[in-house]
Amino acid sequence: MKNVISAVCIKCGAEHEATPGITTCSKCGGLLDIKYDYAYIKKNFTKEKLAQRELSMWRYEELLPVTGEAKIKKLRVGWSPMYKADRLAEAIGLENLWVKDDGINPTASLKDRASSMAVVKAAEAGVDTIACSSTGNAASSLAGNSAAAGFKTYIFVPDRAPKGKVAQLMIFGANVITVKGSYEDTFRLSAEAIDRWHWYNRNAAINPYLMEGKKTVALEIAEQFDFKMPEYVAISVGDGCTIAGAWKGFKDLYAIGAIDRLPRLISVQSTGCYPINKAFAENKPLEHMEENTIADSIAVGVPRNADKALNAIRESNGIAVNVTDEEILDTMRLVGRTCGVFGEPAGSAGTAGVRKAVKDGLIPSSATVCTVVTGNGLKDVANAIKAAGEPLNIAPDMNELVKYLKI
Ligand SMILES: *Cc1c(COP(=O)(O)O)cnc(C)c1O
Ligand SMILES: [Zn+2]
């Protein structure tokens, strides 16, 4: 990889060779961050080249840590649509709001960006089995992307995971273990199993390449804004890999001169589980929290990537907003009705956070804001019905119809 220098420990600064199977720092156990040769990338990454490439996350190859040698079948991940959401903007009280719908990815969440990367790195590492633990989406996404490429998977999810996500796992042929416990319990068990059977590790944060996949959402946002950045980008936060990845993407583009300003991040968590936002707001070390929210994908009481996420929020001069389950459900409905975009609870949380930030005067109505819908609502129909209610149910009789419709 001519574009990659090393994998640097964010705790002790030790530099390691960026081998495909690398996980955490061998000196101190800290998380690793892929370090790039920006001078090399600046010379080789041009907008002319970009214009010729396929519309997927892999169009940014100079900024991705892959050799190009892994020849595997990939699903089409990325290049999700960016909608100018004028009716939603008006309802929220903003002048300029865009919605990026990452729920259109092949397994219906942003996690496909990380899983597509994981599968390529597993192929480079020459293994045949990949494993992870997940609140649900990383799991279904790993299962789908692995099925396409022909890898075997072992997947651990807490038994609270919504049915839609578990159904995906079963259809994609994963070996699924649902764990009677929290996400933290699930994570711990998967880590032990990965150690024991030497599977390729697709666990959030532990594998430094996943964030590099997730950063493509930021590269796309920049390109879709014609490299003139919005002032704010809102992202819902669980483990913290998505927001940290997005920040890495923006900083990469800034480092090579492709953009001339960085956006401020809006970190959105649930009032039922907000350890990262709490540490940020109080400027204190992270404390673990309970996982009390319907937004299962961001119900992460012990976030694995808190250090990088906190760095990202701080460096971007970002803001942290916590939203209630009611605010999430209400926003799910509002985004559906004004944009035709259907997010799962965690996928709607980012926009709920924008709404709250405007209401509380944290961002001015003149601000240019981009919000990312991180997962599709069909994954969790039970909560969607909670948000929108049940439909009219009548006998097949015209008189009844007239009586009920009142039009
Ligand atoms: C995983 C996930 C998030 C949060 O990403 P983290 O990297 O865990 O912070 C947000 N929304 C959805 C739909 C997700 O699946
Ligand atoms: Zn270290």
Coordinates of C-alpha atoms and ligand atoms in Angstrom, one line a residue:
M1 CA 0.0 0.0 0.0
K2 CA 1.9 3.0 -1.3
N3 CA -0.6 5.4 0.3
V4 CA -0.4 4.0 3.8
I5 CA 2.6 4.7 6.2
S6 CA 1.6 2.7 9.3
A7 CA -0.9 2.0 12.0
V8 CA -0.3 4.4 14.8
C9 CA -1.4 3.9 18.4
I10 CA -3.6 6.7 19.6
K11 CA -2.5 6.2 23.2
C12 CA 1.3 5.7 23.2
G13 CA 2.1 6.8 19.6
A14 CA 3.9 3.5 18.7
E15 CA 3.9 2.8 14.9
H16 CA 3.1 -0.6 13.6
E17 CA 3.2 -2.1 10.1
A18 CA -0.3 -2.0 8.7
T19 CA -0.8 -5.7 8.2
P20 CA -4.3 -6.9 7.1
G21 CA -5.0 -8.7 10.4
I22 CA -3.7 -6.0 12.8
T23 CA -6.0 -5.1 15.7
T24 CA -4.8 -3.1 18.7
C25 CA -1.4 -1.8 19.9
S26 CA 1.0 -4.7 20.8
K27 CA 2.7 -2.3 23.3
C28 CA -0.1 -0.9 25.3
G29 CA -3.4 -2.3 23.9
G30 CA -4.5 1.1 22.6
L31 CA -6.6 1.6 19.5
L32 CA -4.8 2.0 16.2
D33 CA -5.3 4.6 13.5
I34 CA -4.2 4.2 9.9
K35 CA -1.7 6.8 8.9
Y36 CA -1.5 8.0 5.3
D37 CA 1.1 9.6 3.1
Y38 CA -0.8 12.7 2.2
A39 CA 1.9 14.0 -0.2
Y40 CA 1.6 10.8 -2.2
I41 CA -2.2 11.0 -2.2
K42 CA -2.3 14.6 -3.1
K43 CA -0.3 13.8 -6.3
N44 CA -2.4 10.8 -7.2
F45 CA -6.0 11.8 -6.2
T46 CA -7.5 14.1 -8.8
K47 CA -11.1 15.1 -9.5
E48 CA -10.6 14.1 -13.1
K49 CA -9.8 10.5 -12.1
L50 CA -12.7 10.5 -9.7
A51 CA -15.1 11.4 -12.4
Q52 CA -14.3 8.1 -14.3
R53 CA -14.9 5.8 -11.4
E54 CA -17.8 3.5 -10.3
L55 CA -20.3 5.1 -8.0
S56 CA -19.5 3.2 -4.8
M57 CA -17.4 3.7 -1.6
W58 CA -14.4 2.2 -3.6
R59 CA -14.1 5.3 -5.9
Y60 CA -11.8 6.9 -3.3
E61 CA -9.1 4.2 -3.6
E62 CA -6.2 6.6 -3.0
L63 CA -7.6 7.3 0.5
L64 CA -8.4 3.7 1.4
P65 CA -6.0 1.2 3.0
V66 CA -6.2 -1.7 0.5
T67 CA -3.7 -3.2 -1.9
G68 CA -6.2 -3.8 -4.7
E69 CA -5.1 -7.5 -4.8
A70 CA -8.0 -9.1 -3.1
K71 CA -10.2 -10.2 -5.9
I72 CA -13.6 -11.0 -4.2
K73 CA -17.2 -10.4 -5.1
K74 CA -18.3 -7.2 -3.5
L75 CA -21.8 -5.9 -2.9
R76 CA -22.4 -2.3 -4.2
V77 CA -21.8 -0.3 -1.1
G78 CA -21.9 3.5 -0.8
W79 CA -22.7 6.4 -3.0
S80 CA -26.0 6.8 -1.1
P81 CA -28.2 9.7 -2.2
M82 CA -28.0 13.2 -0.8
Y83 CA -31.4 14.9 -0.8
K84 CA -32.0 18.6 -0.3
A85 CA -34.8 18.4 2.3
D86 CA -36.7 21.7 2.0
R87 CA -40.0 20.6 3.6
L88 CA -38.1 19.0 6.5
A89 CA -35.9 22.1 6.8
E90 CA -39.0 24.3 7.1
A91 CA -40.6 22.0 9.7
I92 CA -37.4 22.1 11.8
G93 CA -36.7 25.8 11.3
L94 CA -33.6 25.6 9.1
E95 CA -32.9 27.3 5.8
N96 CA -30.6 24.6 4.4
L97 CA -30.9 21.0 5.3
W98 CA -29.7 17.9 3.4
V99 CA -30.4 14.3 4.2
K100 CA -28.0 11.6 3.2
D101 CA -29.8 8.2 3.2
D102 CA -27.4 5.5 4.0
G103 CA -30.3 3.1 4.6
I104 CA -30.1 2.3 0.8
N105 CA -26.9 0.3 1.3
P106 CA -27.2 -3.4 0.4
T107 CA -28.0 -4.6 3.9
A108 CA -29.7 -1.3 4.7
S109 CA -27.3 0.5 7.0
L110 CA -24.1 2.5 7.0
K111 CA -22.3 -0.5 8.5
D112 CA -21.9 -1.9 5.0
R113 CA -19.1 0.5 4.5
A114 CA -17.1 -1.1 7.3
S115 CA -18.1 -4.6 6.4
S116 CA -17.1 -4.3 2.8
M117 CA -13.7 -3.1 4.0
A118 CA -13.6 -6.0 6.6
V119 CA -14.2 -8.6 3.9
V120 CA -11.5 -7.1 1.6
K121 CA -9.0 -7.1 4.5
A122 CA -9.9 -10.6 5.5
A123 CA -9.2 -11.7 1.9
E124 CA -5.8 -9.9 2.0
A125 CA -5.1 -11.7 5.3
G126 CA -6.0 -15.0 3.7
V127 CA -8.5 -16.3 6.2
D128 CA -11.8 -18.0 5.5
T129 CA -13.9 -17.1 8.6
I130 CA -14.9 -13.7 10.0
A131 CA -16.5 -12.9 13.3
C132 CA -18.0 -10.0 15.2
S133 CA -20.4 -8.9 17.9
S134 CA -22.9 -6.2 17.2
T135 CA -26.1 -4.5 18.3
G136 CA -27.5 -5.9 15.0
N137 CA -26.5 -3.9 11.9
A138 CA -22.7 -4.7 11.9
A139 CA -23.8 -8.3 12.2
S140 CA -26.3 -8.3 9.3
S141 CA -24.0 -6.3 7.2
L142 CA -21.0 -8.6 7.8
A143 CA -23.2 -11.6 7.1
G144 CA -24.4 -10.1 3.8
N145 CA -21.0 -8.9 2.5
S146 CA -19.4 -12.2 3.6
A147 CA -22.1 -14.2 1.8
A148 CA -21.3 -12.3 -1.4
A149 CA -17.6 -12.9 -1.1
G150 CA -17.9 -16.5 0.1
F151 CA -16.6 -16.2 3.7
K152 CA -18.0 -18.1 6.7
T153 CA -19.2 -16.0 9.6
Y154 CA -19.8 -16.3 13.3
I155 CA -22.0 -13.6 14.7
F156 CA -22.9 -12.6 18.2
V157 CA -25.9 -10.3 18.9
P158 CA -27.7 -9.5 22.2
D159 CA -31.1 -11.2 22.2
R160 CA -32.8 -7.8 22.2
A161 CA -31.8 -7.3 18.5
P162 CA -34.8 -6.4 16.4
K163 CA -36.3 -9.3 14.4
G164 CA -35.6 -7.7 11.0
K165 CA -31.9 -7.7 11.7
V166 CA -31.9 -11.3 13.0
A167 CA -33.9 -12.4 9.9
Q168 CA -31.1 -10.9 7.7
L169 CA -28.5 -12.9 9.6
M170 CA -30.4 -16.1 9.1
I171 CA -31.0 -15.5 5.4
F172 CA -27.4 -14.7 4.8
G173 CA -26.4 -18.0 6.3
A174 CA -24.4 -16.7 9.3
N175 CA -23.7 -18.9 12.3
V176 CA -25.7 -16.8 14.7
I177 CA -25.3 -16.8 18.5
T178 CA -27.9 -14.6 20.3
V179 CA -26.7 -13.8 23.8
K180 CA -28.8 -13.5 26.9
G181 CA -27.3 -10.2 28.1
S182 CA -26.3 -6.7 27.1
Y183 CA -24.2 -5.6 24.1
E184 CA -21.2 -5.5 26.5
D185 CA -21.7 -9.1 27.5
T186 CA -22.1 -10.1 23.9
F187 CA -18.9 -8.2 22.9
R188 CA -16.9 -9.9 25.7
L189 CA -18.0 -13.4 24.6
S190 CA -17.2 -12.7 21.0
A191 CA -13.7 -11.5 21.9
E192 CA -13.0 -14.7 23.8
A193 CA -14.3 -16.8 20.9
I194 CA -12.2 -14.9 18.3
D195 CA -9.1 -15.4 20.5
R196 CA -9.8 -19.1 20.8
W197 CA -10.6 -19.9 17.2
H198 CA -8.4 -17.2 15.5
W199 CA -11.2 -15.8 13.3
Y200 CA -10.8 -12.5 11.5
N201 CA -12.0 -9.8 13.9
R202 CA -14.6 -7.4 12.6
N203 CA -15.3 -5.9 16.0
A204 CA -15.9 -2.2 16.1
A205 CA -12.8 -0.1 16.9
I206 CA -10.6 -3.1 17.6
N207 CA -10.1 -3.5 13.8
P208 CA -8.6 -0.1 12.6
Y209 CA -9.7 -0.7 9.0
L210 CA -13.4 -0.5 9.8
M211 CA -13.3 3.2 10.5
E212 CA -11.5 3.7 7.2
G213 CA -14.5 2.1 5.5
K214 CA -16.9 4.2 7.4
K215 CA -15.1 7.4 6.6
T216 CA -16.3 7.0 3.0
V217 CA -19.6 8.6 4.1
A218 CA -17.7 11.8 4.7
L219 CA -15.8 11.6 1.4
E220 CA -19.2 11.2 -0.4
I221 CA -20.7 14.1 1.6
A222 CA -17.9 16.3 0.4
E223 CA -18.1 15.2 -3.2
Q224 CA -21.9 15.6 -3.2
F225 CA -21.5 19.1 -1.9
D226 CA -19.0 19.7 -4.7
F227 CA -16.3 20.0 -2.0
K228 CA -17.9 23.1 -0.5
M229 CA -18.5 21.8 3.0
P230 CA -21.7 22.3 5.0
E231 CA -21.2 23.9 8.4
Y232 CA -22.6 21.0 10.4
V233 CA -22.8 17.2 9.9
A234 CA -25.1 15.3 12.3
I235 CA -24.4 11.6 13.2
S236 CA -25.9 9.3 15.7
V237 CA -23.3 7.7 18.0
G238 CA -23.0 4.3 19.6
D239 CA -19.5 2.8 19.7
G240 CA -18.3 6.0 18.1
C241 CA -16.7 4.5 15.0
T242 CA -19.1 6.2 12.6
I243 CA -18.5 9.8 13.9
A244 CA -14.7 9.2 14.3
G245 CA -14.6 7.7 10.8
A246 CA -16.5 10.7 9.3
W247 CA -14.1 13.0 11.0
K248 CA -11.1 11.1 9.6
G249 CA -12.6 11.4 6.1
F250 CA -13.1 15.1 6.4
K251 CA -9.6 15.6 7.8
D252 CA -8.1 13.4 5.0
L253 CA -9.7 15.7 2.4
Y254 CA -8.5 18.8 4.2
A255 CA -5.0 17.4 4.4
I256 CA -4.8 16.9 0.7
G257 CA -6.4 20.3 0.0
A258 CA -9.6 18.9 -1.5
I259 CA -11.7 21.0 0.9
D260 CA -10.9 24.3 2.5
R261 CA -12.9 24.1 5.7
L262 CA -14.0 21.3 8.1
P263 CA -17.6 21.0 9.3
R264 CA -18.6 20.9 12.9
L265 CA -19.9 17.6 14.1
I266 CA -23.2 17.1 15.9
S267 CA -22.9 14.0 18.0
V268 CA -26.3 12.6 18.8
Q269 CA -27.0 10.0 21.5
S270 CA -30.1 8.9 23.4
T271 CA -31.0 10.3 26.8
G272 CA -31.2 6.6 27.8
C273 CA -27.6 5.9 26.9
Y274 CA -25.2 8.8 26.3
P275 CA -21.7 8.0 27.7
I276 CA -19.8 9.7 25.0
N277 CA -21.8 12.9 25.0
K278 CA -21.7 13.0 28.8
A279 CA -17.9 12.7 28.8
F280 CA -17.7 15.4 26.2
A281 CA -20.2 17.8 27.9
E282 CA -18.6 17.4 31.4
N283 CA -15.1 17.1 30.1
K284 CA -14.5 14.1 32.3
P285 CA -13.3 10.6 31.6
L286 CA -15.8 8.2 30.1
E287 CA -18.2 6.4 32.5
H288 CA -20.2 3.3 31.5
M289 CA -23.9 3.7 31.3
E290 CA -27.0 1.5 31.1
E291 CA -28.6 0.8 27.7
N292 CA -32.1 2.2 27.9
T293 CA -33.4 3.2 24.5
I294 CA -35.4 1.8 21.6
A295 CA -32.6 3.0 19.3
D296 CA -30.8 -0.4 19.6
S297 CA -28.0 0.4 17.2
I298 CA -26.8 3.3 19.5
A299 CA -27.6 1.5 22.8
V300 CA -23.9 1.1 23.7
G301 CA -23.2 1.5 27.4
V302 CA -19.5 0.7 27.0
P303 CA -18.4 2.3 23.8
R304 CA -15.3 0.8 22.1
N305 CA -14.2 3.8 20.2
A306 CA -14.9 6.5 22.7
D307 CA -11.4 8.0 22.6
K308 CA -11.4 8.6 18.9
A309 CA -15.1 9.8 18.9
L310 CA -14.3 12.3 21.7
N311 CA -11.3 13.6 19.8
A312 CA -13.5 14.0 16.7
I313 CA -16.2 16.0 18.5
R314 CA -13.6 18.2 20.3
E315 CA -11.4 18.8 17.3
S316 CA -14.4 19.7 15.1
N317 CA -15.6 22.2 17.7
G318 CA -18.7 20.0 17.7
I319 CA -21.8 19.8 19.8
A320 CA -23.5 17.0 21.6
V321 CA -27.2 16.5 21.8
N322 CA -29.2 13.8 23.5
V323 CA -32.7 12.9 22.4
T324 CA -35.5 11.0 24.0
D325 CA -37.2 7.9 22.4
E326 CA -40.3 10.0 21.9
E327 CA -38.2 12.6 20.0
I328 CA -36.7 9.8 17.9
L329 CA -40.1 8.3 17.0
D330 CA -41.6 11.7 16.2
T331 CA -38.6 12.5 13.9
M332 CA -38.9 9.1 12.2
R333 CA -42.4 10.1 11.3
L334 CA -41.5 13.6 10.3
V335 CA -38.6 12.6 8.0
G336 CA -40.9 9.9 6.4
R337 CA -43.6 12.4 5.7
T338 CA -41.5 15.2 4.4
C339 CA -38.7 13.3 2.6
G340 CA -39.9 9.9 1.8
V341 CA -37.0 8.5 3.8
F342 CA -37.6 5.8 6.3
G343 CA -35.0 5.5 9.1
E344 CA -34.8 3.0 12.0
P345 CA -34.7 4.6 15.4
A346 CA -30.9 5.0 15.5
G347 CA -31.1 6.1 11.9
S348 CA -33.5 8.9 12.8
A349 CA -31.7 10.0 15.9
G350 CA -29.2 12.2 14.1
T351 CA -32.1 14.3 12.6
A352 CA -33.8 14.3 16.0
G353 CA -30.6 15.8 17.3
V354 CA -30.6 18.5 14.6
R355 CA -34.1 19.4 15.5
K356 CA -33.3 19.7 19.2
A357 CA -30.2 21.7 18.5
V358 CA -32.2 24.2 16.5
K359 CA -34.9 24.4 19.1
D360 CA -32.4 24.9 21.9
G361 CA -30.6 27.6 19.9
L362 CA -27.3 25.6 19.6
I363 CA -27.3 26.1 15.8
P364 CA -28.7 29.1 14.0
S365 CA -31.5 28.7 11.5
S366 CA -29.2 30.1 8.7
A367 CA -26.7 27.1 9.2
T368 CA -26.1 24.6 6.4
V369 CA -26.7 21.2 7.9
C370 CA -26.3 17.7 6.6
T371 CA -27.8 14.8 8.5
V372 CA -27.1 11.1 7.9
V373 CA -29.8 8.5 8.1
T374 CA -27.7 5.6 9.1
G375 CA -30.1 2.7 8.9
N376 CA -33.4 1.8 7.2
G377 CA -36.7 1.6 9.1
L378 CA -37.7 -1.8 7.7
K379 CA -35.1 -3.4 10.0
D380 CA -37.3 -2.6 13.0
V381 CA -41.0 -2.5 12.0
A382 CA -42.2 -2.8 15.6
N383 CA -40.8 0.6 16.5
A384 CA -42.0 2.1 13.2
I385 CA -45.5 1.1 14.0
K386 CA -45.0 2.6 17.4
A387 CA -44.1 5.9 15.7
A388 CA -46.9 5.9 13.1
G389 CA -49.7 3.8 14.6
E390 CA -51.9 1.2 13.0
P391 CA -53.9 1.9 9.8
L392 CA -57.7 2.0 9.4
N393 CA -59.2 -1.4 9.3
I394 CA -62.8 -1.8 8.0
A395 CA -65.2 -4.2 6.4
P396 CA -65.2 -4.3 2.6
D397 CA -68.1 -1.9 2.4
M398 CA -68.3 1.5 0.7
N399 CA -70.6 3.0 3.3
E400 CA -68.1 2.2 6.0
L401 CA -65.3 3.7 3.9
V402 CA -67.3 6.9 3.4
K403 CA -68.0 7.1 7.1
Y404 CA -64.4 6.8 8.1
L405 CA -62.7 8.8 5.4
K406 CA -64.9 11.9 5.9
I407 CA -63.8 13.5 2.6
Ligands
LIG1 C1 -23.9 1.4 14.3 C2 -24.9 2.4 14.0 C3 -24.8 3.7 14.5 C4 -23.6 4.2 15.3 O1 -22.4 3.9 14.8 P1 -21.2 3.7 15.9 O2 -20.0 3.4 15.0 O3 -21.5 2.5 16.7 O4 -21.1 4.9 16.7 C5 -25.8 4.6 14.2 N1 -26.9 4.2 13.5 C6 -27.0 3.0 13.0 C7 -28.3 2.6 12.2 C8 -26.1 2.0 13.3 O5 -26.2 0.8 12.8
ZN2 ZN 0.2 1.8 22.2

